């Protein structure tokens, strides 16, 4: 009986895994990105981002009044910032270190924080980005939002990266 060499088996497994992680055709989501209304390609762990209302896609007026709470670890004390935007620019009282970028991002995409929980059974890459957590709540263009982010797997990392102008890169707004 002929045996398959180990590299052939490994290649087949890698190709199957990558195919399972590919975005659905027509979803608009590319590798490592989360389109509006998605938590990124494949996830079973909850990207606990929820909103009380949805925002229509497209440019907005750039007005926001948000609280951004960042924790470097599950048991850490959160650091809380205010993000106040008027016409896509930081307004008085805003103390988020990345306020200018965050306000511009929210003006360009007011639905940026409007995510939904992914469908049950979706797969996600098993990678760990760190213990950081973020919660963003308040209003964007008059629509109430509340979204939570973490870095526990590839899908959640993708969701975090989609809002990095607000929550900061790699787990902090610094």
CSV table of C-alpha atoms in Angstrom, one decimal:
chain,number,residue,atom,x,y,z
A,1,UNK,CA,0.0,0.0,0.0
A,2,UNK,CA,1.3,3.4,-0.9
A,3,UNK,CA,1.6,6.0,1.8
A,4,UNK,CA,1.0,9.7,1.4
A,5,UNK,CA,3.9,11.9,2.5
A,6,UNK,CA,3.2,14.1,5.5
A,7,UNK,CA,3.6,17.4,3.6
A,8,UNK,CA,0.7,16.4,1.3
A,9,UNK,CA,-1.6,15.7,4.2
A,10,UNK,CA,-0.6,18.9,6.0
A,11,UNK,CA,-1.2,20.9,2.8
A,12,UNK,CA,-4.7,19.4,2.4
A,13,UNK,CA,-5.5,20.3,6.0
A,14,UNK,CA,-4.3,23.9,5.6
A,15,UNK,CA,-6.3,24.3,2.4
A,16,UNK,CA,-9.4,23.0,4.0
A,17,UNK,CA,-9.0,25.3,7.0
A,18,UNK,CA,-8.4,28.3,4.9
A,19,UNK,CA,-11.4,27.5,2.7
A,20,UNK,CA,-13.6,27.3,5.8
A,21,UNK,CA,-12.5,30.8,6.9
A,22,UNK,CA,-13.1,32.5,3.5
A,23,UNK,CA,-15.8,35.2,3.5
A,24,UNK,CA,-19.1,34.4,1.7
A,25,UNK,CA,-19.2,35.6,-1.9
A,26,UNK,CA,-21.0,38.9,-2.1
A,27,UNK,CA,-20.7,39.7,1.6
A,28,UNK,CA,-18.2,42.6,0.9
A,29,UNK,CA,-16.0,41.3,3.7
A,30,UNK,CA,-12.4,40.6,2.8
A,31,UNK,CA,-9.9,38.6,4.8
A,32,UNK,CA,-9.5,40.0,8.3
A,33,UNK,CA,-12.4,42.5,7.9
A,34,UNK,CA,-15.8,42.7,9.2
A,35,UNK,CA,-18.5,44.1,7.1
A,36,UNK,CA,-21.5,46.0,8.6
A,37,UNK,CA,-23.8,43.7,10.3
A,38,UNK,CA,-21.2,40.9,10.7
A,39,UNK,CA,-18.6,40.0,13.2
A,40,UNK,CA,-16.1,38.9,10.6
A,41,UNK,CA,-15.6,35.6,8.9
A,42,UNK,CA,-16.8,32.7,11.0
A,43,UNK,CA,-17.3,32.8,14.8
A,44,UNK,CA,-18.9,30.8,17.5
A,45,UNK,CA,-17.7,32.8,20.4
A,46,UNK,CA,-19.9,35.8,20.9
A,47,UNK,CA,-18.7,39.1,19.6
A,48,UNK,CA,-21.0,40.6,22.1
A,49,UNK,CA,-21.7,43.7,20.1
A,50,UNK,CA,-25.3,44.7,20.2
A,51,UNK,CA,-27.2,47.8,19.3
A,52,UNK,CA,-30.5,49.1,20.3
A,53,UNK,CA,-31.1,50.5,16.8
A,54,UNK,CA,-29.4,50.1,13.4
A,55,UNK,CA,-28.0,52.9,11.4
A,56,UNK,CA,-28.3,53.0,7.6
A,57,UNK,CA,-25.1,52.5,5.7
A,58,UNK,CA,-23.4,55.6,4.3
A,59,UNK,CA,-21.9,58.8,5.6
A,60,UNK,CA,-23.4,60.4,8.6
A,61,UNK,CA,-23.4,63.8,10.2
A,62,UNK,CA,-20.5,62.9,12.5
A,63,UNK,CA,-22.2,63.6,15.8
A,64,UNK,CA,-21.5,61.3,18.6
A,65,UNK,CA,-21.6,61.2,22.4
A,66,UNK,CA,-19.9,58.0,23.5
A,67,UNK,CA,-18.3,56.4,26.5
A,68,UNK,CA,-15.4,54.1,25.7
A,69,UNK,CA,-14.3,51.8,28.5
A,70,UNK,CA,-11.1,49.9,28.0
A,71,UNK,CA,-9.7,47.1,30.2
A,72,UNK,CA,-6.2,45.6,29.8
A,73,UNK,CA,-7.3,42.4,31.5
A,74,UNK,CA,-10.5,40.8,32.7
A,75,UNK,CA,-9.7,41.7,36.3
A,76,UNK,CA,-8.3,45.2,35.6
A,77,UNK,CA,-9.9,48.5,36.4
A,78,UNK,CA,-11.4,50.0,33.3
A,79,UNK,CA,-10.0,53.2,31.9
A,80,UNK,CA,-13.0,55.3,30.7
A,81,UNK,CA,-12.9,57.9,28.0
A,82,UNK,CA,-15.4,60.3,26.6
A,83,UNK,CA,-15.8,60.7,22.8
A,84,UNK,CA,-17.8,63.6,21.8
A,85,UNK,CA,-18.0,64.5,18.1
A,86,UNK,CA,-19.7,67.4,16.3
A,87,UNK,CA,-19.7,67.3,12.5
A,88,UNK,CA,-17.0,64.6,12.4
A,89,UNK,CA,-14.5,66.5,14.7
A,90,UNK,CA,-13.8,66.2,18.4
A,91,UNK,CA,-15.9,68.5,20.6
A,92,UNK,CA,-15.1,69.9,24.0
A,93,UNK,CA,-15.2,67.3,26.7
A,94,UNK,CA,-13.7,64.6,24.5
A,95,UNK,CA,-10.7,63.0,26.1
A,96,UNK,CA,-10.2,59.8,24.0
A,97,UNK,CA,-6.5,59.9,22.8
A,98,UNK,CA,-7.6,59.0,19.2
A,99,UNK,CA,-10.6,61.3,19.1
A,100,UNK,CA,-9.8,62.9,15.8
A,101,UNK,CA,-9.5,59.6,14.0
A,102,UNK,CA,-12.6,58.2,15.9
A,103,UNK,CA,-14.8,61.1,15.0
A,104,UNK,CA,-13.7,61.0,11.3
A,105,UNK,CA,-14.4,57.2,11.2
A,106,UNK,CA,-17.9,57.7,12.7
A,107,UNK,CA,-18.7,60.4,10.2
A,108,UNK,CA,-17.6,58.2,7.3
A,109,UNK,CA,-19.4,55.1,8.7
A,110,UNK,CA,-22.0,55.8,11.4
A,111,UNK,CA,-22.9,52.1,11.3
A,112,UNK,CA,-19.4,51.2,12.5
A,113,UNK,CA,-20.6,50.2,15.9
A,114,UNK,CA,-23.8,48.5,14.6
A,115,UNK,CA,-22.7,44.8,14.8
A,116,UNK,CA,-24.8,41.8,15.3
A,117,UNK,CA,-24.1,38.5,17.0
A,118,UNK,CA,-22.9,36.0,14.4
A,119,UNK,CA,-25.0,33.0,13.5
A,120,UNK,CA,-24.6,29.9,15.7
A,121,UNK,CA,-22.3,27.4,14.2
A,122,UNK,CA,-19.9,29.7,12.4
A,123,UNK,CA,-16.3,28.8,12.8
A,124,UNK,CA,-13.5,31.2,13.9
A,125,UNK,CA,-9.7,30.9,13.9
A,126,UNK,CA,-8.2,29.8,17.2
A,127,UNK,CA,-5.9,32.7,17.8
A,128,UNK,CA,-5.6,34.8,20.9
A,129,UNK,CA,-4.9,38.6,20.6
A,130,UNK,CA,-4.8,39.3,24.3
A,131,UNK,CA,-7.0,39.8,27.4
A,132,UNK,CA,-8.1,43.4,26.5
A,133,UNK,CA,-11.8,44.2,26.4
A,134,UNK,CA,-13.7,47.3,25.3
A,135,UNK,CA,-17.2,48.5,25.7
A,136,UNK,CA,-18.5,51.5,23.7
A,137,UNK,CA,-21.9,53.0,24.5
A,138,UNK,CA,-23.9,56.1,23.8
A,139,UNK,CA,-25.3,57.6,20.6
A,140,UNK,CA,-24.0,58.1,17.1
A,141,UNK,CA,-26.1,60.5,15.0
A,142,UNK,CA,-28.9,60.2,17.5
A,143,UNK,CA,-29.0,56.4,17.4
A,144,UNK,CA,-28.2,54.5,20.6
A,145,UNK,CA,-25.4,52.0,20.4
A,146,UNK,CA,-23.7,49.6,22.8
A,147,UNK,CA,-21.0,47.3,21.6
A,148,UNK,CA,-18.5,45.1,23.4
A,149,UNK,CA,-15.2,43.9,21.9
A,150,UNK,CA,-12.4,41.5,22.9
A,151,UNK,CA,-9.4,39.8,21.3
A,152,UNK,CA,-10.2,36.1,22.2
A,153,UNK,CA,-10.2,34.7,18.6
A,154,UNK,CA,-9.8,35.7,15.0
A,155,UNK,CA,-13.3,36.9,14.5
A,156,UNK,CA,-13.3,39.1,17.6
A,157,UNK,CA,-9.9,40.4,16.6
A,158,UNK,CA,-11.3,41.3,13.2
A,159,UNK,CA,-14.2,43.1,14.9
A,160,UNK,CA,-11.8,45.0,17.2
A,161,UNK,CA,-9.6,46.0,14.2
A,162,UNK,CA,-12.7,47.4,12.4
A,163,UNK,CA,-13.2,49.9,15.2
A,164,UNK,CA,-9.6,50.4,16.2
A,165,UNK,CA,-9.9,54.2,15.7
A,166,UNK,CA,-12.3,54.1,18.6
A,167,UNK,CA,-10.9,51.4,20.9
A,168,UNK,CA,-7.3,51.7,20.0
A,169,UNK,CA,-4.9,49.3,18.3
A,170,UNK,CA,-3.9,46.1,20.0
A,171,UNK,CA,-6.0,46.7,23.1
A,172,UNK,CA,-5.6,50.3,24.1
A,173,UNK,CA,-6.4,53.8,23.0
A,174,UNK,CA,-2.8,55.0,23.2
